[in-house]
mmCIF file of C-alpha atoms in Angstrom:
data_model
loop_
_atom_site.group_PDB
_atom_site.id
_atom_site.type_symbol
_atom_site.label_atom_id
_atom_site.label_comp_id
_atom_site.label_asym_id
_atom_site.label_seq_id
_atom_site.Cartn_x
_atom_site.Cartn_y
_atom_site.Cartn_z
ATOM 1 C CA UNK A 1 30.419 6.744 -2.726
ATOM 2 C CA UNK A 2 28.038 6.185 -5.359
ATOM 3 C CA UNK A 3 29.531 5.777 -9.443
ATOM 4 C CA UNK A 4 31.108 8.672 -11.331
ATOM 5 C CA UNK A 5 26.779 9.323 -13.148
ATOM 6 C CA UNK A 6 25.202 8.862 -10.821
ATOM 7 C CA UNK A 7 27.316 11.667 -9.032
ATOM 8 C CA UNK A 8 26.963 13.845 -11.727
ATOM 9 C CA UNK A 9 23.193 13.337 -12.020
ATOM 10 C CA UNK A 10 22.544 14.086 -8.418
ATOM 11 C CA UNK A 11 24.661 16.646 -7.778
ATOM 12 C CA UNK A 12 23.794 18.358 -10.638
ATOM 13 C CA UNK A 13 20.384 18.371 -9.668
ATOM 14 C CA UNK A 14 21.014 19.531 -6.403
ATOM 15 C CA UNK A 15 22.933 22.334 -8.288
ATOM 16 C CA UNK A 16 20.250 23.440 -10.522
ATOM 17 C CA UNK A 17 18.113 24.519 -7.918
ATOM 18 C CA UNK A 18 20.054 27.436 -7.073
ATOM 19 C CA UNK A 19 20.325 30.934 -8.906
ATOM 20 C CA UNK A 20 22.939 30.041 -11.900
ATOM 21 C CA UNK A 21 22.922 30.468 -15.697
ATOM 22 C CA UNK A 22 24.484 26.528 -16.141
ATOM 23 C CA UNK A 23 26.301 23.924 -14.708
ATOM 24 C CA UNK A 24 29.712 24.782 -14.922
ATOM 25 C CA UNK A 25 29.013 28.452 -13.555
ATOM 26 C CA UNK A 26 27.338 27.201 -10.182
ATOM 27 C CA UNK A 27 30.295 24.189 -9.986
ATOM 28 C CA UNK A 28 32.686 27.053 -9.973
ATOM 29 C CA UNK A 29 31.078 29.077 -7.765
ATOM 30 C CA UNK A 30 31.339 25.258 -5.258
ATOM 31 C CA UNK A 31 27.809 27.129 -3.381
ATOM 32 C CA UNK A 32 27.798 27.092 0.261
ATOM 33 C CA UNK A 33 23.822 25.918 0.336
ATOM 34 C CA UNK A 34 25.087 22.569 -1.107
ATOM 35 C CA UNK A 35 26.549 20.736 1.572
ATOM 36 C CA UNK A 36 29.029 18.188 0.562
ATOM 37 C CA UNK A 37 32.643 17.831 1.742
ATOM 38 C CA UNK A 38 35.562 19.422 -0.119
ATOM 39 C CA UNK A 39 36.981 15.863 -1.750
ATOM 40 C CA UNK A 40 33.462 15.484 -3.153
ATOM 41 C CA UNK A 41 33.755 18.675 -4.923
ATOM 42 C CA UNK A 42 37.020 17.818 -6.137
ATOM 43 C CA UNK A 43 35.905 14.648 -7.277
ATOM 44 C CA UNK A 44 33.038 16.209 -9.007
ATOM 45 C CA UNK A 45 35.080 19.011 -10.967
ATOM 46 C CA UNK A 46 37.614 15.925 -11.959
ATOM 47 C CA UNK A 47 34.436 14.254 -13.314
ATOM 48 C CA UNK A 48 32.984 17.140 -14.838
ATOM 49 C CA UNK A 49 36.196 18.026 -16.625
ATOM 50 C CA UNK A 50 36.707 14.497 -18.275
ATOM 51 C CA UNK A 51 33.324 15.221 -19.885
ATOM 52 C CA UNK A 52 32.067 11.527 -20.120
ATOM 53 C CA UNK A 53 28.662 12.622 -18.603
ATOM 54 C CA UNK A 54 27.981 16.414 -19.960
ATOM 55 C CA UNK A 55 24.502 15.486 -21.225
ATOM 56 C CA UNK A 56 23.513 13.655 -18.408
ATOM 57 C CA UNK A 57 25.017 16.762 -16.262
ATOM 58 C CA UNK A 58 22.869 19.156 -18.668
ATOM 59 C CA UNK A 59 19.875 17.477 -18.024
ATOM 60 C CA UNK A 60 19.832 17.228 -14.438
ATOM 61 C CA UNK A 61 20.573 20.407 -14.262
ATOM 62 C CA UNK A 62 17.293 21.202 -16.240
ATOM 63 C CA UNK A 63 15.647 18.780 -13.837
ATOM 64 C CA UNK A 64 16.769 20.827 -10.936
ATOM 65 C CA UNK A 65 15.553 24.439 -12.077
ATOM 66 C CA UNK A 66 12.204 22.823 -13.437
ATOM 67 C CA UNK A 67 11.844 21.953 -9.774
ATOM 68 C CA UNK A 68 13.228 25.481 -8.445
ATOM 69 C CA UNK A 69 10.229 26.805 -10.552
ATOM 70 C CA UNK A 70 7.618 24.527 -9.765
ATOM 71 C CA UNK A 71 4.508 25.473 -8.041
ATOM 72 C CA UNK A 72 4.786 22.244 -5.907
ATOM 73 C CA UNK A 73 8.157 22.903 -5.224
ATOM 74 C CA UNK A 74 10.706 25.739 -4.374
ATOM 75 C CA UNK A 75 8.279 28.520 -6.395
ATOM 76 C CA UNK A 76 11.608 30.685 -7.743
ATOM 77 C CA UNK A 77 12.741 30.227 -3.882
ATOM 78 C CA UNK A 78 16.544 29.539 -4.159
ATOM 79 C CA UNK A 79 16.925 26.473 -1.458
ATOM 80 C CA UNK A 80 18.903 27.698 1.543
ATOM 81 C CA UNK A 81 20.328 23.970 2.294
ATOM 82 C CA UNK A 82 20.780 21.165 0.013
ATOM 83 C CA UNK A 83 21.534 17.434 1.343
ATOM 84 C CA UNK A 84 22.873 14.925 -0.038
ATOM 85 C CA UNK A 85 22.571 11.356 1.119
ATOM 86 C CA UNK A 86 25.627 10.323 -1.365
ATOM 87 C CA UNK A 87 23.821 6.641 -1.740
ATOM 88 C CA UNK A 88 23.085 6.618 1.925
ATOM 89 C CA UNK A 89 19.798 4.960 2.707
ATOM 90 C CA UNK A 90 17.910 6.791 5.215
ATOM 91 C CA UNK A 91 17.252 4.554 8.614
ATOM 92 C CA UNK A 92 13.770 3.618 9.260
ATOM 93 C CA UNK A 93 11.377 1.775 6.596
ATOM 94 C CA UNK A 94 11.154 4.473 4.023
ATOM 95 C CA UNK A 95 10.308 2.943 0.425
ATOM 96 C CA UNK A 96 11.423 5.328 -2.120
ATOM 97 C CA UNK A 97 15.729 6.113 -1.733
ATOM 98 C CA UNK A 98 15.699 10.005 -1.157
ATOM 99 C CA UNK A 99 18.452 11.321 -2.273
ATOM 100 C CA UNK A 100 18.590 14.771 -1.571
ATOM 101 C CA UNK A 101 16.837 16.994 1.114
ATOM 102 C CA UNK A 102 16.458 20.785 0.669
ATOM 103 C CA UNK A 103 15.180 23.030 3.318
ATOM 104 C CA UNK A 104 14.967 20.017 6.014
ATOM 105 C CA UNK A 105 11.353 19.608 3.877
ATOM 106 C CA UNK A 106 11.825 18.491 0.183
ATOM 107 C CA UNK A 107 12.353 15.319 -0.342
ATOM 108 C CA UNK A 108 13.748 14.546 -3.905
ATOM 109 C CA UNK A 109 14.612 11.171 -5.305
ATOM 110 C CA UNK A 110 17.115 11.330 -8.557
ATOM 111 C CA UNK A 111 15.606 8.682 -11.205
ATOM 112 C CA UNK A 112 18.023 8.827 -14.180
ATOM 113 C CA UNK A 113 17.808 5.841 -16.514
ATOM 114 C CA UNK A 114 16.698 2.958 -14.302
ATOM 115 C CA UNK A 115 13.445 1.156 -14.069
ATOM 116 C CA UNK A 116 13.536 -0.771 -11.310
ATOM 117 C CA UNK A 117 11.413 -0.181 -8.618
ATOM 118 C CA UNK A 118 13.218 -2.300 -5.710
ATOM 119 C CA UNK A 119 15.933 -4.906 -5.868
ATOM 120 C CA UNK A 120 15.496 -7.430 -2.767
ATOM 121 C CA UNK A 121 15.560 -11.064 -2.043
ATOM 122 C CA UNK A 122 12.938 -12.901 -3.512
ATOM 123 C CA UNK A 123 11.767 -13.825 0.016
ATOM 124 C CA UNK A 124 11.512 -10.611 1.167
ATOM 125 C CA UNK A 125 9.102 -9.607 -1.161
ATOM 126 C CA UNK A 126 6.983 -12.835 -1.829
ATOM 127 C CA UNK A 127 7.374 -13.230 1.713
ATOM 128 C CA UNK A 128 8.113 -10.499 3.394
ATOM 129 C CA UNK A 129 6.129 -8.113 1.118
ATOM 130 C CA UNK A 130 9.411 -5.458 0.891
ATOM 131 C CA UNK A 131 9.254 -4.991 4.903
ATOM 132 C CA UNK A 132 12.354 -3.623 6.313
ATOM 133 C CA UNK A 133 12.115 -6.396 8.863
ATOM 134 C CA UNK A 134 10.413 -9.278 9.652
ATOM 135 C CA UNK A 135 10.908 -12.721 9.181
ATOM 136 C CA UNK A 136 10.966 -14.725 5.792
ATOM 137 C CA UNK A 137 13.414 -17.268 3.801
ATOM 138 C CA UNK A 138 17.323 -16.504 4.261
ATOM 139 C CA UNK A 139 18.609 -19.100 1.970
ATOM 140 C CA UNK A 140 19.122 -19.743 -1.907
ATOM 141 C CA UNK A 141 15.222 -18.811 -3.041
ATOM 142 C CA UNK A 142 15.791 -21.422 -6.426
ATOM 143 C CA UNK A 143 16.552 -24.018 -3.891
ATOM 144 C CA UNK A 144 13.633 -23.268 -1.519
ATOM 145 C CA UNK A 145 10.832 -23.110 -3.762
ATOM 146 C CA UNK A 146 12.141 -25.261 -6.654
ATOM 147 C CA UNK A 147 14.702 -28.033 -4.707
ATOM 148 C CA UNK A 148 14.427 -30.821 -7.614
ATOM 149 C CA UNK A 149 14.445 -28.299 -10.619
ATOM 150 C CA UNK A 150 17.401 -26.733 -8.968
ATOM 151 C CA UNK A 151 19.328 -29.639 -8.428
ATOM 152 C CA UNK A 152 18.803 -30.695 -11.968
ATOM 153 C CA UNK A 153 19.638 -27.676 -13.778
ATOM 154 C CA UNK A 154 22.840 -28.059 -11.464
ATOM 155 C CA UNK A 155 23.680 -31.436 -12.356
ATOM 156 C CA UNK A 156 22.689 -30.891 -16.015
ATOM 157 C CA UNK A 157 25.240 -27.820 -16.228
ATOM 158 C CA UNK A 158 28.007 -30.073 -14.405
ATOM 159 C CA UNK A 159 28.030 -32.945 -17.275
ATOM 160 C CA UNK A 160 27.770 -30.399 -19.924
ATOM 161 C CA UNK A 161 30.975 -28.762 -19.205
ATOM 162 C CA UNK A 162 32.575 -32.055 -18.152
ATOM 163 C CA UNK A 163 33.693 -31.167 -14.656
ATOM 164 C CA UNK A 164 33.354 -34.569 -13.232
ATOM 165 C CA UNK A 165 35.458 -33.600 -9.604
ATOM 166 C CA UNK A 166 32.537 -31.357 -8.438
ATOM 167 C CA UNK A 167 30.412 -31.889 -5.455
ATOM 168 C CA UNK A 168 26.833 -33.423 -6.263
ATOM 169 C CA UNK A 169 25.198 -31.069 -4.989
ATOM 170 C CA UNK A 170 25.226 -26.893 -5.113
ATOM 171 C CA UNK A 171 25.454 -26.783 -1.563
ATOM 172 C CA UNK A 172 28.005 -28.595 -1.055
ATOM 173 C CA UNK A 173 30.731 -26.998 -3.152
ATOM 174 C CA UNK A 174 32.982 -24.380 -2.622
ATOM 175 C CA UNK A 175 32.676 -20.883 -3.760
ATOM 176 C CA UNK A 176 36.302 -21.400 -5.583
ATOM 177 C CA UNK A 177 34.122 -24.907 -7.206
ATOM 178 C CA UNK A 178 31.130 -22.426 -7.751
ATOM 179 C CA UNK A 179 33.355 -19.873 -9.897
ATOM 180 C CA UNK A 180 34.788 -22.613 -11.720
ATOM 181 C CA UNK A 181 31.324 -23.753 -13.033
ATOM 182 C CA UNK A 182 30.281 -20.144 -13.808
ATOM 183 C CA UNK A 183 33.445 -19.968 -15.700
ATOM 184 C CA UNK A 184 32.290 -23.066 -17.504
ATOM 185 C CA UNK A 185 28.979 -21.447 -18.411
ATOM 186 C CA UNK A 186 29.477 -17.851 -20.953
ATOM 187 C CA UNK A 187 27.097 -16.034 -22.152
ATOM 188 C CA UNK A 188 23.295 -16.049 -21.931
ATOM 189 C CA UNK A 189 22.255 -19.625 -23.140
ATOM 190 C CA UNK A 190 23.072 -23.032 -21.575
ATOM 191 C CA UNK A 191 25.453 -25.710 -23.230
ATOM 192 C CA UNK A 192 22.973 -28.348 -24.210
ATOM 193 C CA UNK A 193 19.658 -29.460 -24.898
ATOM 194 C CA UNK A 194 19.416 -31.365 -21.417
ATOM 195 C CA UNK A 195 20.331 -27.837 -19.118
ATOM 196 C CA UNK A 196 18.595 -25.823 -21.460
ATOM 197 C CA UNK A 197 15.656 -27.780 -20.779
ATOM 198 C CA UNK A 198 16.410 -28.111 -17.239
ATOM 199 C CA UNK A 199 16.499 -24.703 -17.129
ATOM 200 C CA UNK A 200 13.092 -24.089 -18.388
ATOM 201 C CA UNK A 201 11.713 -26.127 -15.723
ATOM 202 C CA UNK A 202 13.464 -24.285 -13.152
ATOM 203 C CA UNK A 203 11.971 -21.132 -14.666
ATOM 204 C CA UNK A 204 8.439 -22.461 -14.403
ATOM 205 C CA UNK A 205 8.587 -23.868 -10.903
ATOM 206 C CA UNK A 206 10.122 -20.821 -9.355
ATOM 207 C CA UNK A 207 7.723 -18.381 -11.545
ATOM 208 C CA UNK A 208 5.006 -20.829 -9.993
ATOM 209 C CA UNK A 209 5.813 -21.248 -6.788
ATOM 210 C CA UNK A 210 6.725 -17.578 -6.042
ATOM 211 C CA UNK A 211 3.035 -16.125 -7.612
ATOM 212 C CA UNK A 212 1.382 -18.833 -5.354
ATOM 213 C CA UNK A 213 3.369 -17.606 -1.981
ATOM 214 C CA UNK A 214 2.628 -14.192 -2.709
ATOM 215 C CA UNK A 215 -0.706 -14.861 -3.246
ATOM 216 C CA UNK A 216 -0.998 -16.378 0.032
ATOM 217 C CA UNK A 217 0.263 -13.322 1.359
ATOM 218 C CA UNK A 218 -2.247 -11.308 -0.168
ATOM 219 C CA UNK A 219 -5.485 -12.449 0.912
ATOM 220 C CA UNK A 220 -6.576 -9.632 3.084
ATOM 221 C CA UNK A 221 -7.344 -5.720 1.365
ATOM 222 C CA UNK A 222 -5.098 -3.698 3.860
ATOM 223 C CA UNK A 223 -2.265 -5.726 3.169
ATOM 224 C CA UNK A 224 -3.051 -5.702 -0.861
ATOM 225 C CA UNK A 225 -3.132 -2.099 -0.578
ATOM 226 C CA UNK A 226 0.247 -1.596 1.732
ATOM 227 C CA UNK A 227 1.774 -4.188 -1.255
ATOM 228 C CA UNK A 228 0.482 -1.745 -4.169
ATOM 229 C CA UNK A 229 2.263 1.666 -1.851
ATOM 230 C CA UNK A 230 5.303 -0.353 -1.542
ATOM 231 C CA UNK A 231 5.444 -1.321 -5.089
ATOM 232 C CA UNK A 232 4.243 2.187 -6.432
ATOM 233 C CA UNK A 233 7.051 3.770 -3.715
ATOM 234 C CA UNK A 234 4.485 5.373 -2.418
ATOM 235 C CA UNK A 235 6.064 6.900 0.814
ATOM 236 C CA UNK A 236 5.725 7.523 4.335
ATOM 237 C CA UNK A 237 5.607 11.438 3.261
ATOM 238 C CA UNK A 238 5.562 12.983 -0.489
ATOM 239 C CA UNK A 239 8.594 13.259 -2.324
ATOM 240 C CA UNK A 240 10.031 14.316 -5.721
ATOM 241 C CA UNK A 241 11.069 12.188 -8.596
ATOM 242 C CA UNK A 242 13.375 13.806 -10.767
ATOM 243 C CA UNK A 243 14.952 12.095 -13.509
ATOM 244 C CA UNK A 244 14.948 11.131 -16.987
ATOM 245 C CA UNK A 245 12.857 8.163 -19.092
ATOM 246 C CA UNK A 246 15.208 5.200 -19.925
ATOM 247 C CA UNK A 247 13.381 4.308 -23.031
ATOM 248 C CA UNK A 248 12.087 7.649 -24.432
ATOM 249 C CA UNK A 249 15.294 9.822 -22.615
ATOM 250 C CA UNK A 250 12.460 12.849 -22.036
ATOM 251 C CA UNK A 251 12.907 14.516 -18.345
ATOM 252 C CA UNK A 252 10.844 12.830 -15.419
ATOM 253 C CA UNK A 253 9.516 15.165 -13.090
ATOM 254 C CA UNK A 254 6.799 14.420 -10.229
ATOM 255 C CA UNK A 255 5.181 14.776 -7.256
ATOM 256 C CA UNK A 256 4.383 11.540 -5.468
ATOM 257 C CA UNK A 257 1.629 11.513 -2.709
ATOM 258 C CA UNK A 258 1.819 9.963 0.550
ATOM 259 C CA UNK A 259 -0.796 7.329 1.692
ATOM 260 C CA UNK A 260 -3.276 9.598 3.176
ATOM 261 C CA UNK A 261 -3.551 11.234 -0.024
ATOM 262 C CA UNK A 262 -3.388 8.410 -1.675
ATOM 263 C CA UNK A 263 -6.827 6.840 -0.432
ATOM 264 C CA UNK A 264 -8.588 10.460 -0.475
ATOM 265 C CA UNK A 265 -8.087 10.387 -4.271
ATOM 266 C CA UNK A 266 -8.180 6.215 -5.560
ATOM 267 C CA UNK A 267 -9.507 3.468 -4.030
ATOM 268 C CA UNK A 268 -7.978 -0.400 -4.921
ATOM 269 C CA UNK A 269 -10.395 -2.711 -6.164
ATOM 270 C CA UNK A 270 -7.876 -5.331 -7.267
ATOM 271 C CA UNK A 271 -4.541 -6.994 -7.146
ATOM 272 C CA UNK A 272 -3.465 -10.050 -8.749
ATOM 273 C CA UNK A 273 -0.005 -11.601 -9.507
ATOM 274 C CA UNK A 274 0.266 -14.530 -12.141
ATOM 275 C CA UNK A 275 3.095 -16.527 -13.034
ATOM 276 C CA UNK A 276 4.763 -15.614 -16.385
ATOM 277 C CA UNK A 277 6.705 -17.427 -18.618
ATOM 278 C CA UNK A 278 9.625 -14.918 -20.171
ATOM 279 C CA UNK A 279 12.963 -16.920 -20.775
ATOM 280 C CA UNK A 280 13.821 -16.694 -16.801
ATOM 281 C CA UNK A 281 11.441 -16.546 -13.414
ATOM 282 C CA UNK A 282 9.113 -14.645 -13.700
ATOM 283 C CA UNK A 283 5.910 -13.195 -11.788
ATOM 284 C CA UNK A 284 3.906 -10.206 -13.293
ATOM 285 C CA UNK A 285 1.452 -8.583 -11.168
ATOM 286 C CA UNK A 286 -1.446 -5.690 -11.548
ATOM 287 C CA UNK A 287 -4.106 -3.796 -9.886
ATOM 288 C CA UNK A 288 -7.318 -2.358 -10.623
ATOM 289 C CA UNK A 289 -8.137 0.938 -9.298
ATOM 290 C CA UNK A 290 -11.228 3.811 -9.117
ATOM 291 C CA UNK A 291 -9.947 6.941 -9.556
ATOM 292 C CA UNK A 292 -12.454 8.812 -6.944
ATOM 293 C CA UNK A 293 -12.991 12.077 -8.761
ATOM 294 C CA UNK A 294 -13.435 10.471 -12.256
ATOM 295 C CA UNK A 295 -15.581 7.825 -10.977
ATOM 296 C CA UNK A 296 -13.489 5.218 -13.338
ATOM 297 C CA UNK A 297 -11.225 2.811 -13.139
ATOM 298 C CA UNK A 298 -7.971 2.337 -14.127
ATOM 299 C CA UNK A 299 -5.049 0.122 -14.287
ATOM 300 C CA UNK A 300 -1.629 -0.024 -13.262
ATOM 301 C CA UNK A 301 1.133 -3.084 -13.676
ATOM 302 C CA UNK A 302 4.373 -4.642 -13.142
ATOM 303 C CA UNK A 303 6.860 -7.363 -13.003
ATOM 304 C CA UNK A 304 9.328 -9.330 -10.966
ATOM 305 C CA UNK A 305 12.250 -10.973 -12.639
ATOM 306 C CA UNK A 306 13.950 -13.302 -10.536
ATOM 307 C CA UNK A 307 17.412 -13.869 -11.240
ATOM 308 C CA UNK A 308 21.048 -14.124 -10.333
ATOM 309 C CA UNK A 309 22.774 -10.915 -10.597
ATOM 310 C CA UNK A 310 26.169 -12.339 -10.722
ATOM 311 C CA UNK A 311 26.278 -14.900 -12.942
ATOM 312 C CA UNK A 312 24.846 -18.449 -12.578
ATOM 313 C CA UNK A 313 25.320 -20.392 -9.051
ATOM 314 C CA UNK A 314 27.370 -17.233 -8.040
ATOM 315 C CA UNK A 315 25.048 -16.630 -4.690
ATOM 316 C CA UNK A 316 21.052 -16.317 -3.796
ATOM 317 C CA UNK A 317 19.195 -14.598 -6.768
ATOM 318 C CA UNK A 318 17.849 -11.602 -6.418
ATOM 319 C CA UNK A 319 14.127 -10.013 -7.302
ATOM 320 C CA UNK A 320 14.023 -7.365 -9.735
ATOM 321 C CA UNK A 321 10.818 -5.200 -9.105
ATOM 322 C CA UNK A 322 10.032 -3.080 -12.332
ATOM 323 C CA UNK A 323 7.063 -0.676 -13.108
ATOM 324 C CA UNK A 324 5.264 -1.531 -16.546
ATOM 325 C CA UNK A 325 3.026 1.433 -16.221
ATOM 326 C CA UNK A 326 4.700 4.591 -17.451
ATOM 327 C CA UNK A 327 4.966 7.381 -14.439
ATOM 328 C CA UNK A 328 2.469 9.760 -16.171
ATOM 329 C CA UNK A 329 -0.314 7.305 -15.323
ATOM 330 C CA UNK A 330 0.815 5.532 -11.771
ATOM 331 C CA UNK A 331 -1.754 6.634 -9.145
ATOM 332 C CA UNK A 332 -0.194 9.194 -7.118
ATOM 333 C CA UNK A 333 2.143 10.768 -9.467
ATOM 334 C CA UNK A 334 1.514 14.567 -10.066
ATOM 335 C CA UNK A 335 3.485 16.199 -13.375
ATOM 336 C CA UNK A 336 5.514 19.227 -11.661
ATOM 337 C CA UNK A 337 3.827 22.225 -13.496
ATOM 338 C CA UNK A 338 5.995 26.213 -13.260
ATOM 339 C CA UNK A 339 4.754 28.398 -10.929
ATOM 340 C CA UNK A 340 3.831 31.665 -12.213
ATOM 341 C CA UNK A 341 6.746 33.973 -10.813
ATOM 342 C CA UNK A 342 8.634 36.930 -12.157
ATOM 343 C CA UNK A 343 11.986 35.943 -14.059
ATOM 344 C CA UNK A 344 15.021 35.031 -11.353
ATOM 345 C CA UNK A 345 17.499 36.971 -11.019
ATOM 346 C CA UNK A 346 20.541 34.839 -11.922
ATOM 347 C CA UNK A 347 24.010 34.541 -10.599
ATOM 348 C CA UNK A 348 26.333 35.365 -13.513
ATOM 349 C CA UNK A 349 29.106 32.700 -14.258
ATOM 350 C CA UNK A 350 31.790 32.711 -13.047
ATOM 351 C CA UNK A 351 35.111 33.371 -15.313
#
């Protein structure tokens, strides 16, 4: 079960599709076309009622009746089924997380707040290139790529905070050992001048090492372009974003193509990813590409922060894919524009 917004955000989506005046009328009414168990609905109303999330609530239910009136999408045609994968991902190697289906045919993914693109290993991106399988580096990526900048930042963080009984090496200690030195380590900045420095150099190895195995990865234009879909979440089939801007809080609402549309309308002339130095590791990458029609090119970009997501020494980081291009000018991505249709005919509220 995903959190209590996320919830809210989806299933109020899903909600504003149908026929209703608001929010609260069509929860009420607990519609038949949605179909999500009864403890889900309960869980929802409980939710609802606490009103921690009504804005977020209000605005995906905006999102979901732009896309009921969309020419691209339902055209004033109430859905007659509405899925939801409830932060299910779908089998199979599908790149964008679809979280609802209407009709068996629209494919909608809720994008409230968040700009991350994907959040893998480090391997199986650099590696890997976001594959759903294949083979790449299991272990700890810092100590793969960066083994001596690692080992120092470890040992640099052990005589700062004085433990003295701990193992000599990350590997070797226990995760109870592990949680002590986290413990040991608060907030954002390292103890001294020798880990902060240490920790610099890990930053630039890893940043370094990670662009070049990438880039080795690269080489070849098929697999640039299959890199650029996969970081662009450019799917198997076209979808739906629906959502709201984290930094601006304006609605998100799109189209995105599928491949074959993709190359009928752009064509990639470049990709490049350079190590960055930004206070962790770091890899930025970008593309160059003609938009066909136009006859010009463009530009898109984006960054991978590399990073524990626990806390420091608390497991393998993880890689942090985010889009630096806003949607409105990502190749592929189609504003949802109203279809002209008489008014609906709404479903009053219910008392």
């Amino acid at each position: 079960m995903p959190d209590d917004r996320t919830t809210v955000t989806e299933l109020g989506t899903a909600l504003g599709t149908l026929p209703f005046d608001d929010p609260l009328g069509a929860l009420c009414a607990r519609p038949h076309e949605l179909g999500i168990g009864h403890e889900v609905w309960e869980h929802l109303d409980t939710v609802v009622a606490s009103g921690r999330f009504a804005t977020e609530l209000s605005g995906a239910f905006a999102n979901g009746r732009a896309f009921l009136e969309a020419a691209e999408g339902l055209r004033h045609r109430p859905p007659m089924t509405i899925e939801w994968t409830g932060g299910r991902r779908a089998p199979g190697d599908e790149v964008a997380p679809i979280d609802l289906r209407i009709d068996h045919v629209y494919l909608i993914s809720c994008k409230y707040e968040s700009d991350i693109v994907a959040n893998s290993s480090p391997a199986r991106l650099f590696e890997g290139l976001l594959a759903t399988t294949g083979t790449w580096e299991r272990g700890d990526w810092y100590a793969a790529v960066a083994p001596d900048e690692y080992l120092a930042l470890y040992r640099a963080c052990v005589r700062a905070v004085g433990l003295d009984g701990l193992p000599d090496t990350p590997p070797a200690c226990t995760r109870e050992q592990l949680a002590t030195l986290r413990a040991e380590l608060p907030g954002r900045s390292y103890p001294d001048a020798a880990s902060r420095a240490a920790y610099v150099d890990l930053c630039r190895a890893v940043s370094t090492a990670s662009a070049a195995r990438w880039a080795e990865r690269l080489t070849a234009a098929p697999v640039r372009e299959t890199m650029l879909w996969r970081l662009l979440r450019i799917g198997s089939a076209p979808y739906f974003v629906l959502g709201n801007d984290r930094s601006t809080g304006a609605p998100v609402r799109y189209r995105v193509v599928d491949p074959w549309d993709w190359r009928n309308r752009f064509d990639l002339r470049s990709f490049s990813v350079t190590p960055a130095e930004a206070g962790q590791p770091r890899v930025d990458w970008s593309c160059t590409y003609r938009a066909r029609e136009e006859g010009t090119d463009r530009t898109a970009s984006g960054h991978v922060e590399i990073r524990w997501s626990h806390g420091r020494f608390a497991g393998p980081p993880e890689a942090k894919v985010y889009l630096d291009t806003p949607m409105a000018r990502l190749p592929g991505y189609h504003p949802l524009v109203a279809a002209e249709e008489p008014q609906l005919t709404l479903f009053p509220a219910l008392p």
